[in-house]
JSON list of C-alpha atoms in Angstrom, two decimals:
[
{"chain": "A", "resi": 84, "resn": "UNK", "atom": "CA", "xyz": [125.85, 2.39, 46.73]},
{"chain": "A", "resi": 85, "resn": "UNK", "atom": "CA", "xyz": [124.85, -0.96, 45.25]},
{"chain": "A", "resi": 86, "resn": "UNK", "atom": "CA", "xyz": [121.32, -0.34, 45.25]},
{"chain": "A", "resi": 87, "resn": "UNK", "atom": "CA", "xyz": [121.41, 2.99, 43.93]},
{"chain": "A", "resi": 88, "resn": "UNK", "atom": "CA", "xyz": [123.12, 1.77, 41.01]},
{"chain": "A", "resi": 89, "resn": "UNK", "atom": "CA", "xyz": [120.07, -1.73, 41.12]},
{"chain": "A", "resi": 90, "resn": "UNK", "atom": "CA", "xyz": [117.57, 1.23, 40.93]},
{"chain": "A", "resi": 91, "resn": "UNK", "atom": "CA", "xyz": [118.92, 3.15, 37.91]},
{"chain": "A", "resi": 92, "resn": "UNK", "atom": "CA", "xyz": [119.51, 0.18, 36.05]},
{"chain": "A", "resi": 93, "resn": "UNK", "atom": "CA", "xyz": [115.61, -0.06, 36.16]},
{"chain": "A", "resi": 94, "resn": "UNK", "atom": "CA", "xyz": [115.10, 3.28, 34.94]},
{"chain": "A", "resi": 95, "resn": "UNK", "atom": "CA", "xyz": [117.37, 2.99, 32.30]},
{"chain": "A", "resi": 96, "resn": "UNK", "atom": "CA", "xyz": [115.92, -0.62, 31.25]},
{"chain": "A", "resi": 97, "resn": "UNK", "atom": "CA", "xyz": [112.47, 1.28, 31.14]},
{"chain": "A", "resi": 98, "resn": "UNK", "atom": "CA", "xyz": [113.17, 3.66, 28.83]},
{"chain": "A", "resi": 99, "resn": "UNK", "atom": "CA", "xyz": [115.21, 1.20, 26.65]},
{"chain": "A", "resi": 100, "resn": "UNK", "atom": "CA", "xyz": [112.57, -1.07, 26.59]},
{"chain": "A", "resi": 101, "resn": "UNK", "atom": "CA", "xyz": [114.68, -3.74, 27.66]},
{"chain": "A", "resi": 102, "resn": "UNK", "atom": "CA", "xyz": [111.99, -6.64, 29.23]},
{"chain": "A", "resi": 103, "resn": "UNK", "atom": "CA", "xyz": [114.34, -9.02, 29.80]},
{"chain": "A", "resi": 104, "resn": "UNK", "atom": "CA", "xyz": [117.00, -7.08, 31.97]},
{"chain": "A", "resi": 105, "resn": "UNK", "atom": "CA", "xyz": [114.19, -4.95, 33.31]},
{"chain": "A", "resi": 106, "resn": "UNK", "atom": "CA", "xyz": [112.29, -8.22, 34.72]},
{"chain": "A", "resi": 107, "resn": "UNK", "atom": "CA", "xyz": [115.56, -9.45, 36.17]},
{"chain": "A", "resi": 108, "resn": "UNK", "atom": "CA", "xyz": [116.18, -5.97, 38.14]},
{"chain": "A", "resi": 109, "resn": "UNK", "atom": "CA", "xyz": [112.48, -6.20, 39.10]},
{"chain": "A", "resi": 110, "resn": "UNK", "atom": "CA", "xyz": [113.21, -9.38, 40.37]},
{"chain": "A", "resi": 111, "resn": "UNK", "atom": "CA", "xyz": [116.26, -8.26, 42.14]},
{"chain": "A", "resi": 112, "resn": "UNK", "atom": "CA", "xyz": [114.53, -4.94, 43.80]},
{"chain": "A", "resi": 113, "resn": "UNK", "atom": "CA", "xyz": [111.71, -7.18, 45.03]},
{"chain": "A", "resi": 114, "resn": "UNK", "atom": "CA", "xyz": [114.19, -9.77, 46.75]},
{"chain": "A", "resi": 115, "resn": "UNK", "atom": "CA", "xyz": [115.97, -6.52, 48.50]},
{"chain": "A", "resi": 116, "resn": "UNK", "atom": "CA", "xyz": [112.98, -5.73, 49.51]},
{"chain": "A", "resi": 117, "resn": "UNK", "atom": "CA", "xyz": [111.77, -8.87, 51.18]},
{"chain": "A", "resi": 118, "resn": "UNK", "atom": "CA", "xyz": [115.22, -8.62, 53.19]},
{"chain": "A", "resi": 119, "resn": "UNK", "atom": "CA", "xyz": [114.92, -5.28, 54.20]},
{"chain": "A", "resi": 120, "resn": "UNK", "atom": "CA", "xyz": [111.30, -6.42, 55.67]},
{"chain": "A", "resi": 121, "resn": "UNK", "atom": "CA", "xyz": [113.19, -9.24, 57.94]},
{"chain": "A", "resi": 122, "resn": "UNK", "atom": "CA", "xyz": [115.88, -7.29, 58.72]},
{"chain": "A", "resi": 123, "resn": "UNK", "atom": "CA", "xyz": [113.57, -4.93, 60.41]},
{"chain": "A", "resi": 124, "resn": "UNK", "atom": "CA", "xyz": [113.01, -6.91, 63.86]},
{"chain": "A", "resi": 125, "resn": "UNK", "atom": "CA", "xyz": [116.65, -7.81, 63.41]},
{"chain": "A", "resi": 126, "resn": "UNK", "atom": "CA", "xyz": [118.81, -5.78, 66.87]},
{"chain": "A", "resi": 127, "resn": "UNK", "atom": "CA", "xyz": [122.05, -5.11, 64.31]},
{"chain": "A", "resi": 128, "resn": "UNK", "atom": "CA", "xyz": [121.46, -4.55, 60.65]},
{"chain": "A", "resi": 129, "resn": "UNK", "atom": "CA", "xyz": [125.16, -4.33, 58.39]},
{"chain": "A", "resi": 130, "resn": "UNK", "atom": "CA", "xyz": [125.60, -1.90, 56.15]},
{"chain": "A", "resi": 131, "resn": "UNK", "atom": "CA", "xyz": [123.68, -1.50, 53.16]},
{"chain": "A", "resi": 132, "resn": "UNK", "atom": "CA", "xyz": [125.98, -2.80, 50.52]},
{"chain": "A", "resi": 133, "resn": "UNK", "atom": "CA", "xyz": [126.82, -5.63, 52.83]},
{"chain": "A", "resi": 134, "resn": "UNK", "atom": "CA", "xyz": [122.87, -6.78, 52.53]},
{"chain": "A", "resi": 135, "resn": "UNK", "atom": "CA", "xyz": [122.34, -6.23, 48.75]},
{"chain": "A", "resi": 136, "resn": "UNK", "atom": "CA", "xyz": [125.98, -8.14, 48.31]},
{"chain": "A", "resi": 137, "resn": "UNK", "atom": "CA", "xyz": [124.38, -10.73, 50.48]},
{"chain": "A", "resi": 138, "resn": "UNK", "atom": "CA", "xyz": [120.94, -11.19, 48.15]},
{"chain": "A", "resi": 139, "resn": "UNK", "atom": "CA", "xyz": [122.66, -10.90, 44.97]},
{"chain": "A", "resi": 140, "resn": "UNK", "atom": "CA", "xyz": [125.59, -13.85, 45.94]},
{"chain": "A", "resi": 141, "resn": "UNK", "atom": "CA", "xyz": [122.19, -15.68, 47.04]},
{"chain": "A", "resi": 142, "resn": "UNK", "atom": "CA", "xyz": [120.59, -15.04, 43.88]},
{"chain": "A", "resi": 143, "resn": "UNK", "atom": "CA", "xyz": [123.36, -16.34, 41.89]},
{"chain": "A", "resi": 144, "resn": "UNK", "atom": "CA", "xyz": [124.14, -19.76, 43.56]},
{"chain": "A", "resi": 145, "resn": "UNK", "atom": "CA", "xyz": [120.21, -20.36, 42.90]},
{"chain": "A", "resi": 146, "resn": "UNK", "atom": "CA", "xyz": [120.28, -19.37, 38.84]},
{"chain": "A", "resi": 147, "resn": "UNK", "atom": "CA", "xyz": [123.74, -21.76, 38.48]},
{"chain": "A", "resi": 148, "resn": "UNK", "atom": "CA", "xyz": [121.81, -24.22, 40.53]},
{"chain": "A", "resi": 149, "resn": "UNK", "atom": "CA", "xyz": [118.66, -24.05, 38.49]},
{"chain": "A", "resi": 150, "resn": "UNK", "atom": "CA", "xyz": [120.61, -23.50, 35.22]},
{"chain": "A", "resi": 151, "resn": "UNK", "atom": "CA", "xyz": [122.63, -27.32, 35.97]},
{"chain": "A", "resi": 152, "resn": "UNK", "atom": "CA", "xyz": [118.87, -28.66, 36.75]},
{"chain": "A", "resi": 153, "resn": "UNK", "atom": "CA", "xyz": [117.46, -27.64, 33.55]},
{"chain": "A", "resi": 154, "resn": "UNK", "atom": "CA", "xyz": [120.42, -28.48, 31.67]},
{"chain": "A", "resi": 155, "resn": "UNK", "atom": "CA", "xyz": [120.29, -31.80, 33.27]},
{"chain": "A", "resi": 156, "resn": "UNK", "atom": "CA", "xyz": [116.33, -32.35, 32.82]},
{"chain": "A", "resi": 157, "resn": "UNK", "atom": "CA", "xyz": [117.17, -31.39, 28.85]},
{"chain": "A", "resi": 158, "resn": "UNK", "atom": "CA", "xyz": [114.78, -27.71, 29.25]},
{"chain": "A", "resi": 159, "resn": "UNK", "atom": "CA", "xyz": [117.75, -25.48, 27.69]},
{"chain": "A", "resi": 160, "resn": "UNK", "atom": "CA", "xyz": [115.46, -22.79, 26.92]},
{"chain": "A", "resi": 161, "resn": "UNK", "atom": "CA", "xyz": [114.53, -22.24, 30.87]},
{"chain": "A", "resi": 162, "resn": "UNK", "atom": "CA", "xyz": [118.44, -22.77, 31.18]},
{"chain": "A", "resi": 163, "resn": "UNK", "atom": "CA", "xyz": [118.99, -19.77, 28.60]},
{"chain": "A", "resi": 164, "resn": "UNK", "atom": "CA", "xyz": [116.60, -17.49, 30.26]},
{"chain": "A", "resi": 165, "resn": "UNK", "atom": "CA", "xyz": [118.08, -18.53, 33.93]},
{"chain": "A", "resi": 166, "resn": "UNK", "atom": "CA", "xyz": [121.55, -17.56, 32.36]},
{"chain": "A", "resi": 167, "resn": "UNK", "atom": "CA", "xyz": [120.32, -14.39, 31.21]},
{"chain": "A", "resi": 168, "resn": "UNK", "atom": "CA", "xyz": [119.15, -13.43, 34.61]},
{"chain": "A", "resi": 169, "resn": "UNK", "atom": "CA", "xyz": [122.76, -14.57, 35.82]},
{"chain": "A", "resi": 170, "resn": "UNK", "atom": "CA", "xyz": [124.45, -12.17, 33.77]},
{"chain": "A", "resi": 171, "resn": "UNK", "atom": "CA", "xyz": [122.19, -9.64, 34.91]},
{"chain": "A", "resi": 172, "resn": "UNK", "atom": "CA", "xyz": [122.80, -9.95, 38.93]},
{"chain": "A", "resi": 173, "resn": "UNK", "atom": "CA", "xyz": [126.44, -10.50, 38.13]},
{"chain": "A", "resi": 174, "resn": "UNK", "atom": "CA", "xyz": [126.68, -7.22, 36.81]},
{"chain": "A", "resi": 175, "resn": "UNK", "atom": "CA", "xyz": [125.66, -5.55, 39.81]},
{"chain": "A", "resi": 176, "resn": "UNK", "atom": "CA", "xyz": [128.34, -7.57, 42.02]},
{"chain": "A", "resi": 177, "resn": "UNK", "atom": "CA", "xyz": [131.17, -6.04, 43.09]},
{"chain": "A", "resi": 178, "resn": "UNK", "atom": "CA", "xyz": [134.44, -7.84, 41.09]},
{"chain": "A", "resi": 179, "resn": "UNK", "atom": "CA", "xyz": [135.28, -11.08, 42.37]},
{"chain": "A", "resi": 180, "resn": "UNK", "atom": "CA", "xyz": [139.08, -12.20, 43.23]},
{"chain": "A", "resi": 181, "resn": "UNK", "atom": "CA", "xyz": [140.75, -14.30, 40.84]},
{"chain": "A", "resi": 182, "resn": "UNK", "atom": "CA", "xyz": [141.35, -17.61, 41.70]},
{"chain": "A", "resi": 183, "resn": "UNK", "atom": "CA", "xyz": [145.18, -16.62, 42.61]},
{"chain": "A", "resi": 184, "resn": "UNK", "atom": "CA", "xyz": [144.13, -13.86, 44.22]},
{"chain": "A", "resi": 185, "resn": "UNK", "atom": "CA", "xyz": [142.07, -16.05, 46.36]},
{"chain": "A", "resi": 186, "resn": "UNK", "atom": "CA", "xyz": [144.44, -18.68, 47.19]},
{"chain": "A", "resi": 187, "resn": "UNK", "atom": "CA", "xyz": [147.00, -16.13, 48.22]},
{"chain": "A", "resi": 188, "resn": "UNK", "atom": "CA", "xyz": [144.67, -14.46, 50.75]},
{"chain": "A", "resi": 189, "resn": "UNK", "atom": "CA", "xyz": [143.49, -18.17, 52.12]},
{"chain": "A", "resi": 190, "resn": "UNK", "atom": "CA", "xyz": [147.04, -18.49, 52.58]},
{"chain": "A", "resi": 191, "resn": "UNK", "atom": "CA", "xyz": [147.59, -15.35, 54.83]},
{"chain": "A", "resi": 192, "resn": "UNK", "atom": "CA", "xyz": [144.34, -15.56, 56.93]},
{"chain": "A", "resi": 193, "resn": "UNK", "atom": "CA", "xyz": [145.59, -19.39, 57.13]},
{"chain": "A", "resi": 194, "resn": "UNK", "atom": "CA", "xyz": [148.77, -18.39, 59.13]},
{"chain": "A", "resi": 195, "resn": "UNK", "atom": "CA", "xyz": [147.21, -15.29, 60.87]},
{"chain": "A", "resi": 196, "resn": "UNK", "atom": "CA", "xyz": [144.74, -17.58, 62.20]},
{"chain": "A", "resi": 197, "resn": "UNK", "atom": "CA", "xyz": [147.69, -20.52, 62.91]},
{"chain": "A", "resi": 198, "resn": "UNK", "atom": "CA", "xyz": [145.73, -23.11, 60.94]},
{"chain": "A", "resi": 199, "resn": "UNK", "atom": "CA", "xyz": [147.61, -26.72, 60.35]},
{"chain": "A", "resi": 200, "resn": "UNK", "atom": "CA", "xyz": [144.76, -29.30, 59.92]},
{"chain": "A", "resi": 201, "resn": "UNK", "atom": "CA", "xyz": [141.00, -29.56, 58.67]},
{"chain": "A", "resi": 202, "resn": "UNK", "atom": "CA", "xyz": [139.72, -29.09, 62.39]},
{"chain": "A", "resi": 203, "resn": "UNK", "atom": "CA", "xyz": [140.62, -25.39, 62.05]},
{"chain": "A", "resi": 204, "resn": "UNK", "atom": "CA", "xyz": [138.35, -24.99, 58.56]},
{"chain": "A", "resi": 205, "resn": "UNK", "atom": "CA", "xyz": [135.69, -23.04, 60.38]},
{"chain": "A", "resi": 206, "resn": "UNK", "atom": "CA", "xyz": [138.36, -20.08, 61.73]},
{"chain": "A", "resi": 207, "resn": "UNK", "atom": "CA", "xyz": [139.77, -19.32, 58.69]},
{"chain": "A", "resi": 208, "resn": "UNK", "atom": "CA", "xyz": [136.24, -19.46, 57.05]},
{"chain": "A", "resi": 209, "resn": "UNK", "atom": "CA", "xyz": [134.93, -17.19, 59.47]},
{"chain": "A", "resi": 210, "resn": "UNK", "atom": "CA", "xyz": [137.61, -15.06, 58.96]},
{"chain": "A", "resi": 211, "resn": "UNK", "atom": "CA", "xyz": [137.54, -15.21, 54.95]},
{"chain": "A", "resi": 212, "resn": "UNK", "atom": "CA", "xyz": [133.87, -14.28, 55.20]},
{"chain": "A", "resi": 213, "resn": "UNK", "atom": "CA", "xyz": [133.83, -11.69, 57.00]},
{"chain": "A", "resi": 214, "resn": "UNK", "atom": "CA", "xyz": [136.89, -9.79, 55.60]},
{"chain": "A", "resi": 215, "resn": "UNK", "atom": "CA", "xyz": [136.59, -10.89, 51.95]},
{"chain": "A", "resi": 216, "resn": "UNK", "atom": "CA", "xyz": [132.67, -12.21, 51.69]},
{"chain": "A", "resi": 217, "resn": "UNK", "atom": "CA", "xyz": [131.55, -9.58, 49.36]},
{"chain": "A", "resi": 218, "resn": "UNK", "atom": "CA", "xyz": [134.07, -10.32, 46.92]},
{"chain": "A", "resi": 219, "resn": "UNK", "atom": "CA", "xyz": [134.92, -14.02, 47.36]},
{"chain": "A", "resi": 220, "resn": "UNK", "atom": "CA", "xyz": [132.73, -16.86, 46.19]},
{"chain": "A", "resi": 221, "resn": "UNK", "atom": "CA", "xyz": [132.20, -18.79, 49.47]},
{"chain": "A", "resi": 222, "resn": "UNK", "atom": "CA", "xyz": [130.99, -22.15, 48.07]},
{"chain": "A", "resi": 223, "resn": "UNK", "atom": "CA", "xyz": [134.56, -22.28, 45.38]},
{"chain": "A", "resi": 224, "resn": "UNK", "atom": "CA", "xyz": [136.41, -20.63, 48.53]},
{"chain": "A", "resi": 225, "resn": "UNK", "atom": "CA", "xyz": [135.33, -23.77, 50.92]},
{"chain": "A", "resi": 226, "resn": "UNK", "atom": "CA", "xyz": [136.83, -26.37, 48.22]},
{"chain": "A", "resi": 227, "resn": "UNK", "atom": "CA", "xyz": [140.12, -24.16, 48.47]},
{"chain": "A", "resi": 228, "resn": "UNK", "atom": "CA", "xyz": [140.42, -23.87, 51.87]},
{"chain": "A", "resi": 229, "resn": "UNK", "atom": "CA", "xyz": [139.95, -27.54, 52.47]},
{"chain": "A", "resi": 230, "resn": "UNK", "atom": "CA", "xyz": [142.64, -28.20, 50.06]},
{"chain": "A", "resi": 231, "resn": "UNK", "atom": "CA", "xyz": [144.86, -25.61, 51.79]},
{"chain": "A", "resi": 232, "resn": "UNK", "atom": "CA", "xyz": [144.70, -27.46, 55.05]},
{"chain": "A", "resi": 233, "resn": "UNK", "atom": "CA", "xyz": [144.15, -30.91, 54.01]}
]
């Protein structure tokens, strides 16, 4: 399991005296933990990969969001530290498709589904996410499925 591997990582950035990489896990047990706490009123809770996947794919669309601000704003030291943490969560993720490979399995769920035009974006989204969420960037995935139907 995914968090297993989140809480081992901490141990071993202990004893290597590793700060940066062992605030980032820190950071990264305490936002698993804040979702476990809501997800304990929820009636169905996924699996637990399936939630860690979930808070790690959130945690990395904020650092490349925060990382473009700071870049922007000219603060490319809070920029190097936000990339740091990147690289960090990123290693925890399971491997993401290649572009190709992405295409090619809009392309299938596209016919499955019988999609011809942009009205029928939200079934093969809703079908990409839920087969292929854990490894599939959504955001890049929405610009290619647009283009696939458009």
């Amino acid at each position: 399991m995914i968090r297993d591997t989140i809480k081992s990582a901490q141990v071993t950035a202990m004893k290597a005296g590793d700060k940066e990489r062992l605030a980032a896990v820190r950071l990264i047990l305490a936002k698993l933990k804040d979702r476990d706490i809501e997800l304990r009123t929820a009636s169905s809770v996924p699996d637990d990969d399936a939630i860690v996947v979930e808070v790690l794919q959130k945690m990395v669309k904020q650092r490349r969001e925060s990382i473009e601000m700071f870049r922007n704003g000219g603060r490319d030291e809070l920029a190097a530290k936000e990339q740091a943490e990147l690289e960090v969560i990123e290693g925890f993720l399971p491997a993401q498709l290649s572009e190709d490979e992405t295409k090619a399995t809009i392309e299938r769920i596209k016919t499955e589904v019988g999609a011809a035009s942009v009205k029928d974006m939200g079934k093969v989204m809703a079908v990409l996410k839920e087969r292929h969420g854990s490894v599939i960037d959504m955001s890049k995935a929405s610009g290619m499925v647009k283009a696939a139907l458009g």
